[in-house]
mmCIF file of C-alpha atoms in Angstrom:
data_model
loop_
_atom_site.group_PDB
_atom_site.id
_atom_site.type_symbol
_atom_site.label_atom_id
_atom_site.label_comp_id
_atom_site.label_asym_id
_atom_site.label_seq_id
_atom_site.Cartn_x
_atom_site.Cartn_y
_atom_site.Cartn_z
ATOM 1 C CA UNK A 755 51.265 10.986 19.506
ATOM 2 C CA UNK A 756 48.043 10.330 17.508
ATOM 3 C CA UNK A 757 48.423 7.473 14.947
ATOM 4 C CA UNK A 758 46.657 7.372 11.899
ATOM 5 C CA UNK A 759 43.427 4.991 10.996
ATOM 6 C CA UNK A 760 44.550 2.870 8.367
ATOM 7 C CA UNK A 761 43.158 3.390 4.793
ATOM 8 C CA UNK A 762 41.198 -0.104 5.138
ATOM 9 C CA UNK A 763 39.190 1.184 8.589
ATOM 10 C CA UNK A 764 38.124 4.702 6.048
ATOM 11 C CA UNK A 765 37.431 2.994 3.448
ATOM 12 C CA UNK A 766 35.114 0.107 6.044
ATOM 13 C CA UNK A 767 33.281 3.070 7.143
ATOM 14 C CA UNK A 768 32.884 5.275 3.842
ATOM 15 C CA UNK A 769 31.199 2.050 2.318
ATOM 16 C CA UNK A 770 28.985 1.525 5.450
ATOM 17 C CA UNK A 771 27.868 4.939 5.287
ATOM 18 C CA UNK A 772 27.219 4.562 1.828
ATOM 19 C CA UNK A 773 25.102 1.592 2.884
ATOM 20 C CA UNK A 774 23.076 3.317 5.286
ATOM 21 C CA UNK A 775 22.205 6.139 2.297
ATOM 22 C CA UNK A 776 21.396 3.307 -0.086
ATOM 23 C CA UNK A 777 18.831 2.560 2.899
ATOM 24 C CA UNK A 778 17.318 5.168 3.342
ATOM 25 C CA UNK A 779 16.962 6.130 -0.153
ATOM 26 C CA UNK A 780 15.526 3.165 -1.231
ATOM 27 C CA UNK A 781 13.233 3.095 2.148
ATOM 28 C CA UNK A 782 12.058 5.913 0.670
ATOM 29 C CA UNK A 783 10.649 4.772 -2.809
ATOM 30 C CA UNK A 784 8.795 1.580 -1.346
ATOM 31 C CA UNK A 785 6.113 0.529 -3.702
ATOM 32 C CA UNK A 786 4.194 -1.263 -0.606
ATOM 33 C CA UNK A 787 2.060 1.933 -0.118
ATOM 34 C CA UNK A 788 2.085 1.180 3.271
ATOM 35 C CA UNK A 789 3.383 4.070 5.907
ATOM 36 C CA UNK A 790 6.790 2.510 7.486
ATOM 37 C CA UNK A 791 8.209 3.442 10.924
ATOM 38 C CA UNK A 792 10.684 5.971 9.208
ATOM 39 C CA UNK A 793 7.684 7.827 6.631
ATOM 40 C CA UNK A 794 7.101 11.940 7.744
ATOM 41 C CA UNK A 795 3.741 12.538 8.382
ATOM 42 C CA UNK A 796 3.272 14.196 4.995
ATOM 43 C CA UNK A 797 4.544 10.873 3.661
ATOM 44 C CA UNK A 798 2.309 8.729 5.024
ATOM 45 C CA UNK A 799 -0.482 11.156 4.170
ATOM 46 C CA UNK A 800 0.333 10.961 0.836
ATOM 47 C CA UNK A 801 0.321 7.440 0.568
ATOM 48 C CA UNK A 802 -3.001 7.108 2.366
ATOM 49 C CA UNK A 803 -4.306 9.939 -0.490
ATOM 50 C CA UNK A 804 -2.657 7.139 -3.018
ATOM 51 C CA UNK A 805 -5.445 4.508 -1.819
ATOM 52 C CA UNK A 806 -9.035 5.290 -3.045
ATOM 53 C CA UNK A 807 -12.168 4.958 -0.432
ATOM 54 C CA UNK A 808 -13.384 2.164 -2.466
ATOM 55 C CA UNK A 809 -10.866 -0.021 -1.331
ATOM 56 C CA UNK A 810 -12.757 -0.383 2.343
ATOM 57 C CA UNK A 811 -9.711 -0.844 4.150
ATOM 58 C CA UNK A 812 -8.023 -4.055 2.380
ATOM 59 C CA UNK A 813 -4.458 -4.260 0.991
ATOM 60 C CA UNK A 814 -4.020 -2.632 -2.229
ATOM 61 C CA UNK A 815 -2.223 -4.125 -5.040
ATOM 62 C CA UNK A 816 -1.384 -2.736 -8.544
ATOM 63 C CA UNK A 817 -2.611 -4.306 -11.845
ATOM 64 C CA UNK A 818 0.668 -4.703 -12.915
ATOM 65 C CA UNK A 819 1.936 -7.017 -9.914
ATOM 66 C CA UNK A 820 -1.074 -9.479 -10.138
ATOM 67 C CA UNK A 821 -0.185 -12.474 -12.405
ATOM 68 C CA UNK A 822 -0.136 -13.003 -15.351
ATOM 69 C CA UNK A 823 -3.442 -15.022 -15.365
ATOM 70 C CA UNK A 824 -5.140 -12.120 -13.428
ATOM 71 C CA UNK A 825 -3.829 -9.079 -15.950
ATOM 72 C CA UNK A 826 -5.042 -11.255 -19.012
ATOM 73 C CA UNK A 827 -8.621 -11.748 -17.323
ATOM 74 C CA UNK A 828 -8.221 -7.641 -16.616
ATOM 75 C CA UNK A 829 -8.029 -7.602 -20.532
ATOM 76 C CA UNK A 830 -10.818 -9.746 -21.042
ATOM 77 C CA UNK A 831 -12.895 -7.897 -18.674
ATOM 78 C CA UNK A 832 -11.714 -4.788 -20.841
ATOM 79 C CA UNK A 833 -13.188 -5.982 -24.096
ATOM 80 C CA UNK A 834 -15.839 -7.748 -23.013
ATOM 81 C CA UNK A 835 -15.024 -11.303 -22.868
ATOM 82 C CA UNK A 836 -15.682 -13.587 -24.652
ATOM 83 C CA UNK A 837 -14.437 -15.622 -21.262
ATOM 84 C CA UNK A 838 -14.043 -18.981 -20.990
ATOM 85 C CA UNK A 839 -16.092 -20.086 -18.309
ATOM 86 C CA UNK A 840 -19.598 -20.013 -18.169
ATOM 87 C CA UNK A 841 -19.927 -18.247 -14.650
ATOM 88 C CA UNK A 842 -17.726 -15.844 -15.799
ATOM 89 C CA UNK A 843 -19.813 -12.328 -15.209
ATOM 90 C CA UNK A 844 -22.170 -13.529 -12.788
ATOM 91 C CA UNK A 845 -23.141 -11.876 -9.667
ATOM 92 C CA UNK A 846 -21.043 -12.079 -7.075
ATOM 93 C CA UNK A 847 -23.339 -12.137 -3.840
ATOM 94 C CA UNK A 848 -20.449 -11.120 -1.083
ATOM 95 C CA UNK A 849 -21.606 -13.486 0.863
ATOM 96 C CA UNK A 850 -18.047 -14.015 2.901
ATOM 97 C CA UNK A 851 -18.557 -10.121 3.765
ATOM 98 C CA UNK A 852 -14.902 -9.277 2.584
ATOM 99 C CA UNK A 853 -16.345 -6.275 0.219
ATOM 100 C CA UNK A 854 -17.674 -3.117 1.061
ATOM 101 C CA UNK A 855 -21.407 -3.439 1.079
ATOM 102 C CA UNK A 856 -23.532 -2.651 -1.762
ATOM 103 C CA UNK A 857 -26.791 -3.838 -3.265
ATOM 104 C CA UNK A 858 -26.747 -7.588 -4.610
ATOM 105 C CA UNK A 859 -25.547 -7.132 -8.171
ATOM 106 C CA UNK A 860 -23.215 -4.452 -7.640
ATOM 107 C CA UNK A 861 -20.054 -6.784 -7.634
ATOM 108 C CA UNK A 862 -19.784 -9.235 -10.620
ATOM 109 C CA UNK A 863 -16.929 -12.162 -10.567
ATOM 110 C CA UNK A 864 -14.845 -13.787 -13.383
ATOM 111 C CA UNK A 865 -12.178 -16.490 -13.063
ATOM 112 C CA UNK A 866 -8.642 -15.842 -12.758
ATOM 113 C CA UNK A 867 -6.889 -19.390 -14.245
ATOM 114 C CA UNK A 868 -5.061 -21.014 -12.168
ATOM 115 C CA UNK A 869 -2.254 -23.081 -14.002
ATOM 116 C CA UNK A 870 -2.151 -26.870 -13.582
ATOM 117 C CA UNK A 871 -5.927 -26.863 -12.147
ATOM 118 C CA UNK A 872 -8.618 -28.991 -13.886
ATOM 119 C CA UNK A 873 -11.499 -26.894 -12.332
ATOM 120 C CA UNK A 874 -11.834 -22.789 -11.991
ATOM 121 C CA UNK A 875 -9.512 -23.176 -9.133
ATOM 122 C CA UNK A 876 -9.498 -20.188 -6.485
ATOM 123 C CA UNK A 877 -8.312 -17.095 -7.887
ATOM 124 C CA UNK A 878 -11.016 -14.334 -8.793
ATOM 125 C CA UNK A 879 -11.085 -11.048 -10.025
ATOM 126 C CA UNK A 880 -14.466 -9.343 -8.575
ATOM 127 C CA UNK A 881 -15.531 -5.912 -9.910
ATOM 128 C CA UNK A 882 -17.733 -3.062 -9.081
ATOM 129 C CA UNK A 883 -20.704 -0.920 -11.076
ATOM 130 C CA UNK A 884 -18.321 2.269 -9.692
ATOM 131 C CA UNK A 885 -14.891 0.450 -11.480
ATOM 132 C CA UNK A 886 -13.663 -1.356 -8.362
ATOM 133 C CA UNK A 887 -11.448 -3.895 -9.027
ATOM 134 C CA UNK A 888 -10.907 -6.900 -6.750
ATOM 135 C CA UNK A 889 -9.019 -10.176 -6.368
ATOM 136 C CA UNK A 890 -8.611 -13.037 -4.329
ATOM 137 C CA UNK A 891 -6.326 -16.036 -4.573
ATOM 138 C CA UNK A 892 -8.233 -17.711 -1.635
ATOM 139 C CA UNK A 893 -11.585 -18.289 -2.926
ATOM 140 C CA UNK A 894 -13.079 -15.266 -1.553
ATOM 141 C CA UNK A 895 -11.591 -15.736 2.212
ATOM 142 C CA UNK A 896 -9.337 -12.564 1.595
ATOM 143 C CA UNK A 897 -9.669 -9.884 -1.751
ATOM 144 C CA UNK A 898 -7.282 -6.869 -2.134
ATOM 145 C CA UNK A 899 -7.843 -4.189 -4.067
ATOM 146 C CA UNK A 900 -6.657 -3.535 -7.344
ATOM 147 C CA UNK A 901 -5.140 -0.332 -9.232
ATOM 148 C CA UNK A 902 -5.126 0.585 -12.046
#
C-alpha cells in the first residue's frame, strides 16, 4: 500500500519551487548589465546593445546609482557650474591611460566631494566633447562609465 506524503513535505516543496521561480525571475531583471551564466544569447546581446562604444570596455554605471555627491556635481556640470573648486573644468590629460584615447582636451574633470575630506579628495567625474560621462572614486586608477 502507498502512503500518503504528509501535507508539511507538499507544502516544503511547493514553497521551494516557488523559491526557485522567485530566482529565476528576478535573475532575470538584473540591473548589473552584465551577461550571467543563465542569460540567452539574445539576452546578453541586448545588454551588450544597452552599453554605448564610448564606454571603451569599462564597467558601466547609471547616474542614478552614483552618490549623492557625484549626481549633484552631474547637476552642476548641467548648468554650468558655478563649482566650487578652482580646477573644476580643467583638462583632464588621461595620463593613467584608463580612457579611450582622444586628443588632449577632449576629456575635462570636476570634483566629486568627498564627505569628511579637507582637500578635493579622490572622487572625479571626467567628461567628454561627444557627452561621455566618467567617474572614478580612486583618483583616476579605475573610471566607469556613466549613463544617463
Amino acid at each position: 500500500m502507498l502512503s500518503r506524503p504528509s501535507p508539511h513535505a507538499f507544502t516544503g516543496r511547493l514553497f521551494a519551487g516557488l523559491l526557485v521561480c522567485l530566482t529565476v525571475l528576478l535573475a532575470g531583471c538584473s540591473p548589473t548589465g552584465t551577461a550571467g551564466p543563465g542569460d540567452s544569447a539574445a539576452t546578453a546581446a541586448s545588454r551588450a546593445a544597452a552599453t554605448p562604444s564610448w564606454a571603451g570596455g569599462l564597467p558601466v554605471v547609471p547616474a542614478a546609482a552614483l552618490p549623492a555627491e557625484a549626481r549633484a556635481t552631474l547637476a552642476l556640470i548641467d548648468r554650468g557650474g558655478p563649482y566650487p573648486y578652482a580646477k573644476d573644468g580643467s583638462v583632464f590629460g588621461n595620463f593613467e591611460r584608463e580612457l579611450p584615447r582622444q586628443a588632449r582636451g577632449y576629456y575635462h574633470e570636476y570634483t566629486v566631494r568627498t564627505p569628511g575630506e579637507r582637500d578635493r579628495g579622490a572622487r572625479r567625474i571626467v567628461t567628454g566633447r561627444g557627452g561621455e560621462i566618467f567617474y572614478t572614486d580612486d583618483h583616476y586608477n579605475s573610471f566607469k562609465a556613466v549613463l544617463r
